[in-house]
Coordinates of C-alpha atoms in Angstrom, one line a residue:
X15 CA -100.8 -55.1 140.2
X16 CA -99.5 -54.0 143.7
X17 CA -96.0 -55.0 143.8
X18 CA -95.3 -54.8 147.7
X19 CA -98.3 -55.1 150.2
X20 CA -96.2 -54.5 153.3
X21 CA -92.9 -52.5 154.5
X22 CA -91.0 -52.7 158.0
X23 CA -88.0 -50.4 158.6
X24 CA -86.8 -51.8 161.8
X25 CA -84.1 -50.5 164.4
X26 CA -82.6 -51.4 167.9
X27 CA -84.2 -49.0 169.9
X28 CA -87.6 -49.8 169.1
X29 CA -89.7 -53.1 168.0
X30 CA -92.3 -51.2 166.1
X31 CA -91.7 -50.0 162.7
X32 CA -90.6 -46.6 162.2
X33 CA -92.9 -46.5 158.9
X34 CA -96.1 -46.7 158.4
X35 CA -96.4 -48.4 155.1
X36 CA -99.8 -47.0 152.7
X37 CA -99.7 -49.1 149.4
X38 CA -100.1 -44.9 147.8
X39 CA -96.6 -43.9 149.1
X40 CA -93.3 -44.6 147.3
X41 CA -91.1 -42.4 149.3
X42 CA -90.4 -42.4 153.2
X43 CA -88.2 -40.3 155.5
X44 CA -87.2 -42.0 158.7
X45 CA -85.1 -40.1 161.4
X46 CA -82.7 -42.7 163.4
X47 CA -81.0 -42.2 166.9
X48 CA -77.7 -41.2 166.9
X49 CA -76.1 -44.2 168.3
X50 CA -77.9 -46.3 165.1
X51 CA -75.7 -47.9 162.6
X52 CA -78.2 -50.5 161.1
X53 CA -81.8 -51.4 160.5
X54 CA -83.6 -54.6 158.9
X55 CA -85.7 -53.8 156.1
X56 CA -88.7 -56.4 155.7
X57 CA -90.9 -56.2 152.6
X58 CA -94.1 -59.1 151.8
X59 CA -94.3 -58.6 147.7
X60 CA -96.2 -60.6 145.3
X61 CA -94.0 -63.3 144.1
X62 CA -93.9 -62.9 140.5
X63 CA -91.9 -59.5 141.7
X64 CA -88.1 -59.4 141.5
X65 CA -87.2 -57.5 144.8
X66 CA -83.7 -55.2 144.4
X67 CA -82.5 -53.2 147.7
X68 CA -79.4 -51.0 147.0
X69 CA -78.3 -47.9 149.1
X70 CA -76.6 -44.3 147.5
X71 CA -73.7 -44.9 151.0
X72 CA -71.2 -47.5 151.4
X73 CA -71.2 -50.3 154.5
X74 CA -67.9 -51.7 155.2
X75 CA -68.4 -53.9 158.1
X76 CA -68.1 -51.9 161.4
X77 CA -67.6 -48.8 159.3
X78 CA -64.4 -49.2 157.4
X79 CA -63.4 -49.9 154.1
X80 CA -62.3 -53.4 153.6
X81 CA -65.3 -55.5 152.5
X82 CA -66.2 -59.0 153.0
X83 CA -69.0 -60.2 151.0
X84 CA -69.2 -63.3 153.2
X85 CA -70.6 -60.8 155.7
X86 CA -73.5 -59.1 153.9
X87 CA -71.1 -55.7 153.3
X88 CA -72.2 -53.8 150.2
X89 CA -70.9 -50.9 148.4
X90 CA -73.1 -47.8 147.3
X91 CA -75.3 -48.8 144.4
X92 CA -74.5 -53.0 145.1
X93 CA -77.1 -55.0 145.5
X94 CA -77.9 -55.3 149.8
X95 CA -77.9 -59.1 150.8
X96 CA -80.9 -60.8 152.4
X97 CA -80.3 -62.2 156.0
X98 CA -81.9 -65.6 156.6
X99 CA -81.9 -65.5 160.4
X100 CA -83.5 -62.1 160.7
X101 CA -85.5 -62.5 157.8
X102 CA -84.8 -59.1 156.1
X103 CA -82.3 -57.1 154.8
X104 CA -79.6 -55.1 157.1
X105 CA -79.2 -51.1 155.8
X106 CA -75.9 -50.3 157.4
X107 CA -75.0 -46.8 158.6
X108 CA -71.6 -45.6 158.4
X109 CA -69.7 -45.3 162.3
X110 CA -66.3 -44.0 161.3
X111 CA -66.1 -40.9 163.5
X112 CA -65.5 -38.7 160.6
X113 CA -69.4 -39.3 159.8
X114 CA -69.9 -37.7 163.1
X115 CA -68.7 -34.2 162.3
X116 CA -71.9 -33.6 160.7
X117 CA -75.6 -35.5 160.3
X118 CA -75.6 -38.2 158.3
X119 CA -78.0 -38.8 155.1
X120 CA -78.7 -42.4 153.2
X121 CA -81.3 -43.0 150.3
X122 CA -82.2 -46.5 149.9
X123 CA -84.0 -47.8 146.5
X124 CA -86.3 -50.6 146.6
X125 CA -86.9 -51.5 142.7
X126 CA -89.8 -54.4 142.6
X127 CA -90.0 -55.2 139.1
X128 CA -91.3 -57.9 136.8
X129 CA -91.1 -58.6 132.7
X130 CA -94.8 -58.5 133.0
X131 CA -95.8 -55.6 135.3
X132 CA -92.3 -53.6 135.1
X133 CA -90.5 -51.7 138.0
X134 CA -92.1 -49.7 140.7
X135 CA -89.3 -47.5 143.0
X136 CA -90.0 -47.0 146.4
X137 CA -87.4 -44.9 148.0
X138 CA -86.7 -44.7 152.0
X139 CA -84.7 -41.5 153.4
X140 CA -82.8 -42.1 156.2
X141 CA -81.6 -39.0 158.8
X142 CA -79.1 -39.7 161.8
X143 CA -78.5 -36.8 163.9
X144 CA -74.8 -36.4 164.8
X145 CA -75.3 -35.7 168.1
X146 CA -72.4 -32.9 168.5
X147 CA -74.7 -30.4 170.2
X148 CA -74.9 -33.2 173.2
X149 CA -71.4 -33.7 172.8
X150 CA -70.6 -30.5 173.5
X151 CA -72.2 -30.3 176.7
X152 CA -69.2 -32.2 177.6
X153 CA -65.7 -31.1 178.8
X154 CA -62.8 -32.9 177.7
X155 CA -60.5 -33.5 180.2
X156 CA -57.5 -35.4 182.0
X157 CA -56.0 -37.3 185.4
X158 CA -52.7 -38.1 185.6
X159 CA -52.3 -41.2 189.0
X160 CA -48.9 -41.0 190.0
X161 CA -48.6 -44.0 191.0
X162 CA -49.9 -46.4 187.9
X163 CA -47.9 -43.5 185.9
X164 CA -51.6 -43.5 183.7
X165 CA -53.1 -40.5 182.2
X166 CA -56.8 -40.9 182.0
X167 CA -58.4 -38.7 179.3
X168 CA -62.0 -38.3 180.8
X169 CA -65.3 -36.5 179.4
X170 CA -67.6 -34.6 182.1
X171 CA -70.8 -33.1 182.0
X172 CA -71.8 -29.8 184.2
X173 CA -75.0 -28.9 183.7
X174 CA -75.2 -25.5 182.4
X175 CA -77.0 -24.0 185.1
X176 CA -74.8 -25.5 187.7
X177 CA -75.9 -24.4 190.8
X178 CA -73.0 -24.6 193.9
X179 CA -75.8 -24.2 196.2
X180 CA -77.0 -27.7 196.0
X181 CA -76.1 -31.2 195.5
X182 CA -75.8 -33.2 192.0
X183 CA -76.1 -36.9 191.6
X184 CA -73.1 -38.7 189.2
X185 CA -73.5 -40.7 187.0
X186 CA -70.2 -42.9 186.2
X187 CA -70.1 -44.7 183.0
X188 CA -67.6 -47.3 181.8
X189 CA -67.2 -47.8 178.0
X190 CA -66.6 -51.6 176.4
X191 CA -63.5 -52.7 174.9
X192 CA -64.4 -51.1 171.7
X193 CA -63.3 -47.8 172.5
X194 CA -59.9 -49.0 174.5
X195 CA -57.9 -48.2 171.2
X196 CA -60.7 -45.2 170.2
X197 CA -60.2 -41.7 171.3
X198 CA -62.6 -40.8 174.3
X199 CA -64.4 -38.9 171.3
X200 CA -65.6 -42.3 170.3
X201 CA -67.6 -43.1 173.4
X202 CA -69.9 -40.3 173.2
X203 CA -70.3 -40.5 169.5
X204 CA -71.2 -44.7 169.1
X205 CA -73.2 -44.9 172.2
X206 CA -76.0 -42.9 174.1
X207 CA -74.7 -44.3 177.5
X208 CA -73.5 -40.8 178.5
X209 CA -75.0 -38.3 176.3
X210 CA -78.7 -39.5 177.1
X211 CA -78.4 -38.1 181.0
X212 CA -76.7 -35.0 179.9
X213 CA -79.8 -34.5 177.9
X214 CA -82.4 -35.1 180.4
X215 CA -80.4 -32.9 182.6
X216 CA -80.5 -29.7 180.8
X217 CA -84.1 -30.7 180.4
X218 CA -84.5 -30.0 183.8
X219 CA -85.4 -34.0 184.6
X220 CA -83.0 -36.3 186.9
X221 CA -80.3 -33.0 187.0
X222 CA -76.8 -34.7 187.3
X223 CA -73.0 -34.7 186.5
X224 CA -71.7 -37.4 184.3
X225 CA -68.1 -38.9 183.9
X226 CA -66.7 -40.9 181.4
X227 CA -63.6 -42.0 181.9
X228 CA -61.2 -43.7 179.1
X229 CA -59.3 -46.5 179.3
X230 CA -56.5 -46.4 177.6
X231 CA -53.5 -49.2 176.8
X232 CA -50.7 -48.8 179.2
X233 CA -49.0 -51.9 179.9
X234 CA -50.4 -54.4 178.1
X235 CA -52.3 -55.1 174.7
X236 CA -55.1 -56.5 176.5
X237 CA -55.3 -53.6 179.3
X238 CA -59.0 -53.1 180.4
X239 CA -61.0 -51.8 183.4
X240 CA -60.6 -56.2 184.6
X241 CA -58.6 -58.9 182.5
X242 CA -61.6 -59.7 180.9
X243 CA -59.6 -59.9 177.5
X244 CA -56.4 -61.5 179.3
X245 CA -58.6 -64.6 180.8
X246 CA -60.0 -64.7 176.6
X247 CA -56.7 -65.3 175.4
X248 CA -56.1 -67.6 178.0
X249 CA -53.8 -65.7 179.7
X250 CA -55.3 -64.9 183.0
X251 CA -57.1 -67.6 185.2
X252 CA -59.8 -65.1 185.6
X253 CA -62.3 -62.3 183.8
X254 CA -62.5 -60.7 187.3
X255 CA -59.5 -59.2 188.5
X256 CA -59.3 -55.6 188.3
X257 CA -56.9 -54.0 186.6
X258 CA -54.9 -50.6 187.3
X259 CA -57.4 -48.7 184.9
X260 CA -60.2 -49.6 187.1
X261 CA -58.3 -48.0 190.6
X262 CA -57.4 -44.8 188.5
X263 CA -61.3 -44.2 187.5
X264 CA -62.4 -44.4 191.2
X265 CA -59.2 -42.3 191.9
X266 CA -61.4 -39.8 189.3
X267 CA -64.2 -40.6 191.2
X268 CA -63.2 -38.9 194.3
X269 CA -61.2 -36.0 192.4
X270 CA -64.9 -35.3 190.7
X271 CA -66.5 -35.7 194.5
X272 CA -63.8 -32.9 195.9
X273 CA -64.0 -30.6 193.4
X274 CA -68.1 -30.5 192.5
X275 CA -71.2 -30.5 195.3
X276 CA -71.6 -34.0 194.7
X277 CA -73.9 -36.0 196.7
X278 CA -72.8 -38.7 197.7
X279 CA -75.9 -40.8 198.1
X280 CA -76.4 -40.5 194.7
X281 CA -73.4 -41.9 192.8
X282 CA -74.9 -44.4 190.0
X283 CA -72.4 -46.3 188.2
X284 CA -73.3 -47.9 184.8
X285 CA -71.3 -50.1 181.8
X286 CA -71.4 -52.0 178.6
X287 CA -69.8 -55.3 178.2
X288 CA -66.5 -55.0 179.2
X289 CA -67.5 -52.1 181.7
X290 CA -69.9 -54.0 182.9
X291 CA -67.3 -56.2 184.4
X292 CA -65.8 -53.1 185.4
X293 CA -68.4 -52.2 187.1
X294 CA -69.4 -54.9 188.7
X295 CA -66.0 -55.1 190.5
X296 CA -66.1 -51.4 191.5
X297 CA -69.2 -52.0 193.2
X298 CA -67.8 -54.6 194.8
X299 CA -64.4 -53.0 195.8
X300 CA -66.7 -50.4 196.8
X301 CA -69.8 -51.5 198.2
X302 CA -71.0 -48.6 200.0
X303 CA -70.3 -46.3 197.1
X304 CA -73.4 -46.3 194.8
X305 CA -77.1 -45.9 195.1
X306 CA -77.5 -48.2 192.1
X307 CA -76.1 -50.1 189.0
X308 CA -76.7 -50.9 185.9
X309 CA -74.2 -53.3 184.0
X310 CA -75.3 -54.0 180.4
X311 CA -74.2 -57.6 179.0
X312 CA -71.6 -57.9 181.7
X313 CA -71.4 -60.5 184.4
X314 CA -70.1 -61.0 188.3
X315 CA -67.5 -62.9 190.1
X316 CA -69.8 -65.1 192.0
X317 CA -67.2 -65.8 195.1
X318 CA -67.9 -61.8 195.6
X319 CA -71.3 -61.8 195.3
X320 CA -72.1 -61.2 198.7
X321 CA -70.7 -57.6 198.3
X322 CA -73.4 -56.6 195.8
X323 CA -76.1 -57.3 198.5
X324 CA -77.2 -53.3 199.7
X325 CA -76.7 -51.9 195.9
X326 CA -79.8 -51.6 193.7
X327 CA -79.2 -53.6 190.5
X328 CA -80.6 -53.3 187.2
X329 CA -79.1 -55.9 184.4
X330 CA -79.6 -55.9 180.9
X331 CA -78.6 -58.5 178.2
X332 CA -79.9 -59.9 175.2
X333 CA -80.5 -63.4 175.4
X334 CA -78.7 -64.3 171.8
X335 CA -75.6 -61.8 172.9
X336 CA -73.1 -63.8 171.0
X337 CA -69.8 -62.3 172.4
X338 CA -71.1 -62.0 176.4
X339 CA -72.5 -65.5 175.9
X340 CA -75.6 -65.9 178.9
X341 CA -75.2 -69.0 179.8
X342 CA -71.5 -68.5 180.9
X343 CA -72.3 -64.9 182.2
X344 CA -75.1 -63.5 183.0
X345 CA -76.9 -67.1 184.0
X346 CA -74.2 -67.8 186.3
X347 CA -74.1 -64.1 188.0
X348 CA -77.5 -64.7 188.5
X349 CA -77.5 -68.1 190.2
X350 CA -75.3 -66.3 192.8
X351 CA -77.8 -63.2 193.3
X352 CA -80.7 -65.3 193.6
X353 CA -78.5 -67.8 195.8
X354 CA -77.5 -65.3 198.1
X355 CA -80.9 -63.7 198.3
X356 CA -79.6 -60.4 196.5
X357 CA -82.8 -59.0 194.7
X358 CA -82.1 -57.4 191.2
X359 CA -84.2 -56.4 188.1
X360 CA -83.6 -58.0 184.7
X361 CA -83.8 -57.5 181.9
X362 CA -83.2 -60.2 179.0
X363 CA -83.7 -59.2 175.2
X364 CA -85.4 -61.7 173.4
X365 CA -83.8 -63.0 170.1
X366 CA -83.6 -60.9 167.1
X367 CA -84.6 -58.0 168.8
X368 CA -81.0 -56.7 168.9
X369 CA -79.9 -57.5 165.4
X370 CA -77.1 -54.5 164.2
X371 CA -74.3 -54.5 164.5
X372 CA -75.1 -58.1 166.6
X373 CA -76.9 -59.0 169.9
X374 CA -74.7 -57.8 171.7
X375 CA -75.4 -54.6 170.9
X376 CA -78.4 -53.8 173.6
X377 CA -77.1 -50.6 174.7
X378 CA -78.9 -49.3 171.9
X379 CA -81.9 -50.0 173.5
X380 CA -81.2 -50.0 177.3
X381 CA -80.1 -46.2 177.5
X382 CA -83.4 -45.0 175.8
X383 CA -85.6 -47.3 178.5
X384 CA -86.7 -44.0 180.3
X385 CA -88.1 -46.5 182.9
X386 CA -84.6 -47.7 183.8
X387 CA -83.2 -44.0 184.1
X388 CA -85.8 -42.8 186.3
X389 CA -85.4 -46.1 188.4
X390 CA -81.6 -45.4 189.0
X391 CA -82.6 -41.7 189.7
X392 CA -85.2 -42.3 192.4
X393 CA -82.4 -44.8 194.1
X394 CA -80.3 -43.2 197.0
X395 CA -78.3 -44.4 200.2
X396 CA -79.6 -43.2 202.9
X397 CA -81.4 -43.4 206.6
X398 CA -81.7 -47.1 208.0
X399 CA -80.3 -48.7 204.9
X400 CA -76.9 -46.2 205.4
X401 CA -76.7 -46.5 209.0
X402 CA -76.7 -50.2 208.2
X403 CA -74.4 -50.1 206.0
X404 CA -71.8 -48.3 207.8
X405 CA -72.4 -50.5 210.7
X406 CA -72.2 -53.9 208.8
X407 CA -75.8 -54.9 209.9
X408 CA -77.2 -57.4 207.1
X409 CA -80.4 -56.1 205.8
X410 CA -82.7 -59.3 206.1
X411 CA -84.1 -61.6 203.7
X412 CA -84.3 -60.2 200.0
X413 CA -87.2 -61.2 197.4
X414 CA -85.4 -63.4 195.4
X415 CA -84.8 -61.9 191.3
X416 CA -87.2 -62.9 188.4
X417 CA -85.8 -65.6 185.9
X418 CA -86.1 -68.7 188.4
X419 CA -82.4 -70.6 187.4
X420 CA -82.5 -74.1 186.6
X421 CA -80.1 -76.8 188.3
X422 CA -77.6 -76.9 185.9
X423 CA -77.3 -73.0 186.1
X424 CA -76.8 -73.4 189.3
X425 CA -74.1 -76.0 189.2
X426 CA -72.1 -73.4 187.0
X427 CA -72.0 -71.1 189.3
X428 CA -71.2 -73.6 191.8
X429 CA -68.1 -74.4 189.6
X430 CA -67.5 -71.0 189.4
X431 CA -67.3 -69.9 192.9
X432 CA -65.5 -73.6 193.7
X433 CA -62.5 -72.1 190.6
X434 CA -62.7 -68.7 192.0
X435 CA -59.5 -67.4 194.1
X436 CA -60.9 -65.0 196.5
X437 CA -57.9 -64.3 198.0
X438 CA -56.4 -62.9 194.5
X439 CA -58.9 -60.1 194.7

């Protein structure tokens, strides 16, 4: 009897199954992204067959090693939990940066056994690049502002055949809090945001600098590129002010500008969750800056709105994001765009798509969307649209964003702007 009629090895980056399951194969090797520290296993079996998943690496939540069974965490050779609300099992990949220094390699079992019928072993090999040859395109780096007193440890990319004789685009990229208490190392390692351009670059597509800078803690515990984390612990009145960090990255900025041939029509400016905020506000402080954005679960102050209205936008966010909840965020930044007649693209994960290490977690996916980098690529300031901007001529009458926002959306963001102290900013 066939003990399992059907396999799915499932990650972020992808909805289709990176097996293809043949009832004649009992072993599988699967190559992850870099930036993958999870997939969801999902068998169909015949139900007389007792189904045990176990995996030769431990998975500490988030990586480290203080378990909490609650949570699904497992040690190598334990038994791996069954989630209910994905309806699979979660193989967790080690993210301690010591599992970065080379690739990583996980063997997961999958013993379907019976009294009647016995075991059968299927066995899935998993391979995760490390990703230090892209890493090391990048220089390491640091600014010190005089007048914050901050050092910012920063990561750029030259492209290796770096030619003085024309003009680069820059890409700017704004890590989350995750990595506030990380070294910079950490940035390039957990996420694809900066690495991915730097590969397509020496490719010869979409050629470009890129600059990561770090925020680090300086004054305060809950120092950020905005007080984003302040405002959670109730200790700001806002999410939306910026905070010293964010004028000492666009201080970078311009060091960058006068020391590379950077073109300036082409600065693209990028973040995850609480860079997204980041850079949301930068756009705003800075409004004839960049030829586009891209904030990833993030959302705006909609009493600024207004000064988003000549920058290309694409947004991303998953719609179960549980830490950058949408209907306080992203819904409400919306209401304003499509209120003000700011157009935008979106685009909104559906649920369960992003399921490691949660929701929130879209960057996974949005970085390898080569759609979205060629977009931001093809964007640029320049002839009537610059001249307008540097006159302060409005544009006209925008096609509205996709997503139409219901009233009560609406009336948050009314709130929202009503709470909002403009004059702060």
């Amino acid at each position: 009897m066939i003990p399992i009629t059907d396999l799915k090895f499932l990650i972020n980056a992808s909805k289709d199954s990176q097996i293809r399951f043949d009832l004649a194969i009992k072993r599988y090797d699967v190559t992850v992204p870099t930036d993958c520290f999870g997939a969801l296993l999902k068998l169909e079996f015949a139900p007389e067959f007792y189904i045990s998943i176990r995996s030769d690496r431990d998975a500490g939540r988030f990586g480290f090693e203080n378990l909490e069974p609650e949570m699904g965490d497992y040690i190598a050779g334990a038994e791996i939990p069954y989630y209910e609300y994905y309806g699979g099992y979660i193989i967790r990949l080690d993210k301690r940066e010591s599992c970065f220094e080379h690739d990583l390699d996980a063997t997961v079992t999958i013993d379907a056994g019976s009294t009647e019928h016995g075991t059968d072993r299927y066995e899935i090999h998993i391979h995760r690049d490390s990703g230090k040859n892209l890493r090391d395109l990048f220089r390491d780096e640091s600014f010190y502002d005089e007048e914050f007193e901050i050092s910012m440890p920063y990561k750029l990319y030259v492209p290796q055949k770096y030619d003085r004789r024309k003009k680069y685009p820059l890409v700017v990229c704004l890590h989350g809090t995750g990595e506030v208490m990380e070294p910079i190392s950490s940035v390039l390692m957990k996420t694809q945001m900066a690495t991915v351009f730097a590969e397509d670059s020496e490719a010869g597509r979409n050629e470009c600098f890129v600059l990561v800078p770090k925020c680090n803690v300086r004054y305060d515990e809950d120092d950020n590129w905005t007080t984003l984390n302040q405002f959670i612990r109730q200790r700001s009145d806002s999410p939306f002010w910026p905070m010293p960090h964010l004028t000492v990255a666009w201080r970078l900025i311009e060091k960058i500008k006068s020391e590379y041939r950077i073109d300036d029509r082409r600065l693209y400016l990028t973040g995850i969750s609480s860079g997204a905020f980041g850079a949301y506000v930068l756009a705003m402080d800075h409004p004839d800056a960049f030829a586009a954005l891209v904030p990833v679960c993030g959302a705006a102050n909609p009493a600024r709105i207004e000064a988003l209205k000549h920058t290309p936008m694409w947004i991303f966010h998953s719609a179960d994001d549980p830490l950058i909840v949408p209907s306080y965020t992203l819904d409400p930044t919306l209401a304003a765009l499509d209120g003000a007649g700011i157009s935008y693209r979106l685009t909104r994960y559906p649920e369960k798509q992003v399921f490691w290490q949660s929701a929130h977690f879209c960057w996974e996916v949005v970085y390898k969307e080569k759609e979205m980098r060629d977009w931001m690529f093809s964007q640029r300031i320049g002839g009537m649209k610059q001249i307008r901007k540097k006159i302060g001529i409005s544009s006209g009458d925008r096609k509205k964003g996709h997503h139409a926002i219901d009233a009560e959306v609406s009336d948050i963001a009314a709130k929202a702007i009503a709470a909002a102290d403009i004059d702060a900013l």
